[in-house]
Amino acid sequence: MQYRKLVPAVAALAVLCAPSVASAGTAGASADVHRKSAACASPSGKKINVSWGDGNVTTTVYYNNHCNQKRAVKLQFVRENGTIFHKCFTVGAKSKGSKKIDHSMPNKVTLPGSC
């Protein structure tokens, strides 16, 4: 008898929660994600892949380096007064991870061999 009362209550609760979950999921998807890749010198056919988002305060760069050599990720930023500055970090061979940069919205991202 209690089971019959419990099932409609759980179903009603699921219906009430579903719209709020959907709206929360779509709100987070509005930030732009950018991607870039570059070919490796070795092994042939492999790449380094990076992605980053447009953060308000910081930029987190995610990387996956399939190369046999270390690679650099160079970000160009523009200050409010128009001056340009760069942040560069090196990624180890065959590594995957992320790096948090204390500046937001890079103007340009390049993947040179070294910093």
PDB file of C-alpha atoms in Angstrom:
ATOM      1  CA  MET A   1       0.000   0.000   0.000  1.00  0.00           C
ATOM      2  CA  GLN A   2       2.784   2.442   0.828  1.00  0.00           C
ATOM      3  CA  TYR A   3       4.576   1.576  -2.428  1.00  0.00           C
ATOM      4  CA  ARG A   4       1.578   2.799  -4.460  1.00  0.00           C
ATOM      5  CA  LYS A   5       1.705   6.161  -2.688  1.00  0.00           C
ATOM      6  CA  LEU A   6       5.470   6.476  -2.995  1.00  0.00           C
ATOM      7  CA  VAL A   7       5.768   5.919  -6.768  1.00  0.00           C
ATOM      8  CA  PRO A   8       3.526   8.880  -7.816  1.00  0.00           C
ATOM      9  CA  ALA A   9       5.304  11.135  -5.319  1.00  0.00           C
ATOM     10  CA  VAL A  10       8.736  10.223  -6.724  1.00  0.00           C
ATOM     11  CA  ALA A  11       7.497  10.703 -10.307  1.00  0.00           C
ATOM     12  CA  ALA A  12       6.069  14.134  -9.451  1.00  0.00           C
ATOM     13  CA  LEU A  13       9.334  15.129  -7.799  1.00  0.00           C
ATOM     14  CA  ALA A  14      11.304  14.058 -10.892  1.00  0.00           C
ATOM     15  CA  VAL A  15       9.065  16.170 -13.151  1.00  0.00           C
ATOM     16  CA  LEU A  16       9.483  19.208 -10.910  1.00  0.00           C
ATOM     17  CA  CYS A  17      13.278  18.853 -10.818  1.00  0.00           C
ATOM     18  CA  ALA A  18      13.796  18.224 -14.544  1.00  0.00           C
ATOM     19  CA  PRO A  19      13.286  21.823 -15.817  1.00  0.00           C
ATOM     20  CA  SER A  20      15.709  23.286 -13.272  1.00  0.00           C
ATOM     21  CA  VAL A  21      18.377  20.732 -14.176  1.00  0.00           C
ATOM     22  CA  ALA A  22      17.968  21.457 -17.891  1.00  0.00           C
ATOM     23  CA  SER A  23      18.213  25.209 -17.412  1.00  0.00           C
ATOM     24  CA  ALA A  24      21.318  24.869 -15.240  1.00  0.00           C
ATOM     25  CA  GLY A  25      22.969  22.732 -17.914  1.00  0.00           C
ATOM     26  CA  THR A  26      22.283  25.201 -20.696  1.00  0.00           C
ATOM     27  CA  ALA A  27      23.503  28.180 -18.675  1.00  0.00           C
ATOM     28  CA  GLY A  28      26.987  26.683 -18.347  1.00  0.00           C
ATOM     29  CA  ALA A  29      27.181  25.897 -22.058  1.00  0.00           C
ATOM     30  CA  SER A  30      27.146  29.555 -23.118  1.00  0.00           C
ATOM     31  CA  ALA A  31      30.914  30.112 -22.663  1.00  0.00           C
ATOM     32  CA  ASP A  32      32.934  29.795 -25.863  1.00  0.00           C
ATOM     33  CA  VAL A  33      35.493  27.001 -26.032  1.00  0.00           C
ATOM     34  CA  HIS A  34      38.351  27.422 -28.489  1.00  0.00           C
ATOM     35  CA  ARG A  35      40.543  24.638 -29.867  1.00  0.00           C
ATOM     36  CA  LYS A  36      43.861  24.522 -31.676  1.00  0.00           C
ATOM     37  CA  SER A  37      46.232  21.775 -32.783  1.00  0.00           C
ATOM     38  CA  ALA A  38      49.620  21.481 -34.459  1.00  0.00           C
ATOM     39  CA  ALA A  39      51.461  18.587 -36.087  1.00  0.00           C
ATOM     40  CA  CYS A  40      54.333  16.830 -34.337  1.00  0.00           C
ATOM     41  CA  ALA A  41      57.839  16.552 -35.759  1.00  0.00           C
ATOM     42  CA  SER A  42      57.723  12.945 -34.547  1.00  0.00           C
ATOM     43  CA  PRO A  43      55.891  10.624 -34.619  1.00  0.00           C
ATOM     44  CA  SER A  44      54.449  11.387 -38.011  1.00  0.00           C
ATOM     45  CA  GLY A  45      50.708  11.993 -38.081  1.00  0.00           C
ATOM     46  CA  LYS A  46      50.383  12.867 -34.374  1.00  0.00           C
ATOM     47  CA  LYS A  47      49.397  16.274 -32.933  1.00  0.00           C
ATOM     48  CA  ILE A  48      49.389  18.473 -29.876  1.00  0.00           C
ATOM     49  CA  ASN A  49      45.843  19.577 -29.024  1.00  0.00           C
ATOM     50  CA  VAL A  50      44.907  22.518 -26.805  1.00  0.00           C
ATOM     51  CA  SER A  51      41.603  24.057 -25.779  1.00  0.00           C
ATOM     52  CA  TRP A  52      40.684  27.057 -23.656  1.00  0.00           C
ATOM     53  CA  GLY A  53      37.620  29.072 -22.672  1.00  0.00           C
ATOM     54  CA  ASP A  54      36.854  32.763 -22.343  1.00  0.00           C
ATOM     55  CA  GLY A  55      37.041  33.208 -18.577  1.00  0.00           C
ATOM     56  CA  ASN A  56      36.267  36.468 -16.771  1.00  0.00           C
ATOM     57  CA  VAL A  57      39.350  36.472 -14.533  1.00  0.00           C
ATOM     58  CA  THR A  58      41.555  33.544 -15.571  1.00  0.00           C
ATOM     59  CA  THR A  59      42.128  31.284 -18.564  1.00  0.00           C
ATOM     60  CA  THR A  60      42.567  27.542 -18.129  1.00  0.00           C
ATOM     61  CA  VAL A  61      44.349  25.851 -21.019  1.00  0.00           C
ATOM     62  CA  TYR A  62      43.840  22.101 -21.419  1.00  0.00           C
ATOM     63  CA  TYR A  63      46.473  20.251 -23.427  1.00  0.00           C
ATOM     64  CA  ASN A  64      47.137  16.766 -24.790  1.00  0.00           C
ATOM     65  CA  ASN A  65      50.585  16.384 -26.334  1.00  0.00           C
ATOM     66  CA  HIS A  66      50.983  13.248 -28.470  1.00  0.00           C
ATOM     67  CA  CYS A  67      54.453  14.353 -29.663  1.00  0.00           C
ATOM     68  CA  ASN A  68      57.775  12.753 -28.707  1.00  0.00           C
ATOM     69  CA  GLN A  69      59.189  16.203 -27.895  1.00  0.00           C
ATOM     70  CA  LYS A  70      58.102  18.960 -25.540  1.00  0.00           C
ATOM     71  CA  ARG A  71      56.064  21.806 -27.020  1.00  0.00           C
ATOM     72  CA  ALA A  72      55.190  25.330 -25.930  1.00  0.00           C
ATOM     73  CA  VAL A  73      51.811  27.022 -25.632  1.00  0.00           C
ATOM     74  CA  LYS A  74      52.008  30.808 -26.055  1.00  0.00           C
ATOM     75  CA  LEU A  75      49.082  33.100 -25.247  1.00  0.00           C
ATOM     76  CA  GLN A  76      48.888  36.739 -26.306  1.00  0.00           C
ATOM     77  CA  PHE A  77      46.827  39.160 -24.209  1.00  0.00           C
ATOM     78  CA  VAL A  78      45.886  42.807 -24.788  1.00  0.00           C
ATOM     79  CA  ARG A  79      45.532  45.141 -21.804  1.00  0.00           C
ATOM     80  CA  GLU A  80      42.837  47.828 -21.622  1.00  0.00           C
ATOM     81  CA  ASN A  81      45.397  50.476 -22.621  1.00  0.00           C
ATOM     82  CA  GLY A  82      46.248  48.491 -25.784  1.00  0.00           C
ATOM     83  CA  THR A  83      49.627  47.098 -24.736  1.00  0.00           C
ATOM     84  CA  ILE A  84      50.311  43.504 -25.712  1.00  0.00           C
ATOM     85  CA  PHE A  85      51.950  40.921 -23.443  1.00  0.00           C
ATOM     86  CA  HIS A  86      52.528  37.176 -23.673  1.00  0.00           C
ATOM     87  CA  LYS A  87      52.386  34.204 -21.317  1.00  0.00           C
ATOM     88  CA  CYS A  88      54.151  31.023 -22.389  1.00  0.00           C
ATOM     89  CA  PHE A  89      54.513  27.595 -20.793  1.00  0.00           C
ATOM     90  CA  THR A  90      56.096  24.336 -21.894  1.00  0.00           C
ATOM     91  CA  VAL A  91      54.278  21.009 -22.105  1.00  0.00           C
ATOM     92  CA  GLY A  92      56.214  17.774 -21.677  1.00  0.00           C
ATOM     93  CA  ALA A  93      56.333  15.038 -24.310  1.00  0.00           C
ATOM     94  CA  LYS A  94      53.437  12.555 -24.258  1.00  0.00           C
ATOM     95  CA  SER A  95      51.653  14.538 -21.524  1.00  0.00           C
ATOM     96  CA  LYS A  96      48.095  15.592 -20.803  1.00  0.00           C
ATOM     97  CA  GLY A  97      46.869  18.177 -18.310  1.00  0.00           C
ATOM     98  CA  SER A  98      45.885  21.781 -17.728  1.00  0.00           C
ATOM     99  CA  LYS A  99      47.479  25.108 -16.826  1.00  0.00           C
ATOM    100  CA  LYS A 100      45.717  28.061 -15.198  1.00  0.00           C
ATOM    101  CA  ILE A 101      46.817  31.509 -16.424  1.00  0.00           C
ATOM    102  CA  ASP A 102      45.991  34.535 -14.245  1.00  0.00           C
ATOM    103  CA  HIS A 103      44.688  36.615 -17.158  1.00  0.00           C
ATOM    104  CA  SER A 104      41.453  36.341 -19.111  1.00  0.00           C
ATOM    105  CA  MET A 105      40.454  36.191 -22.777  1.00  0.00           C
ATOM    106  CA  PRO A 106      43.634  35.641 -24.783  1.00  0.00           C
ATOM    107  CA  ASN A 107      43.746  37.509 -28.080  1.00  0.00           C
ATOM    108  CA  LYS A 108      45.838  34.837 -29.810  1.00  0.00           C
ATOM    109  CA  VAL A 109      47.147  31.346 -28.993  1.00  0.00           C
ATOM    110  CA  THR A 110      50.107  29.772 -30.806  1.00  0.00           C
ATOM    111  CA  LEU A 111      51.957  26.465 -30.462  1.00  0.00           C
ATOM    112  CA  PRO A 112      55.653  27.203 -31.109  1.00  0.00           C
ATOM    113  CA  GLY A 113      58.443  24.707 -30.510  1.00  0.00           C
ATOM    114  CA  SER A 114      59.709  26.569 -27.439  1.00  0.00           C
ATOM    115  CA  CYS A 115      59.060  29.690 -25.368  1.00  0.00           C
TER     116      CYS A 115
END
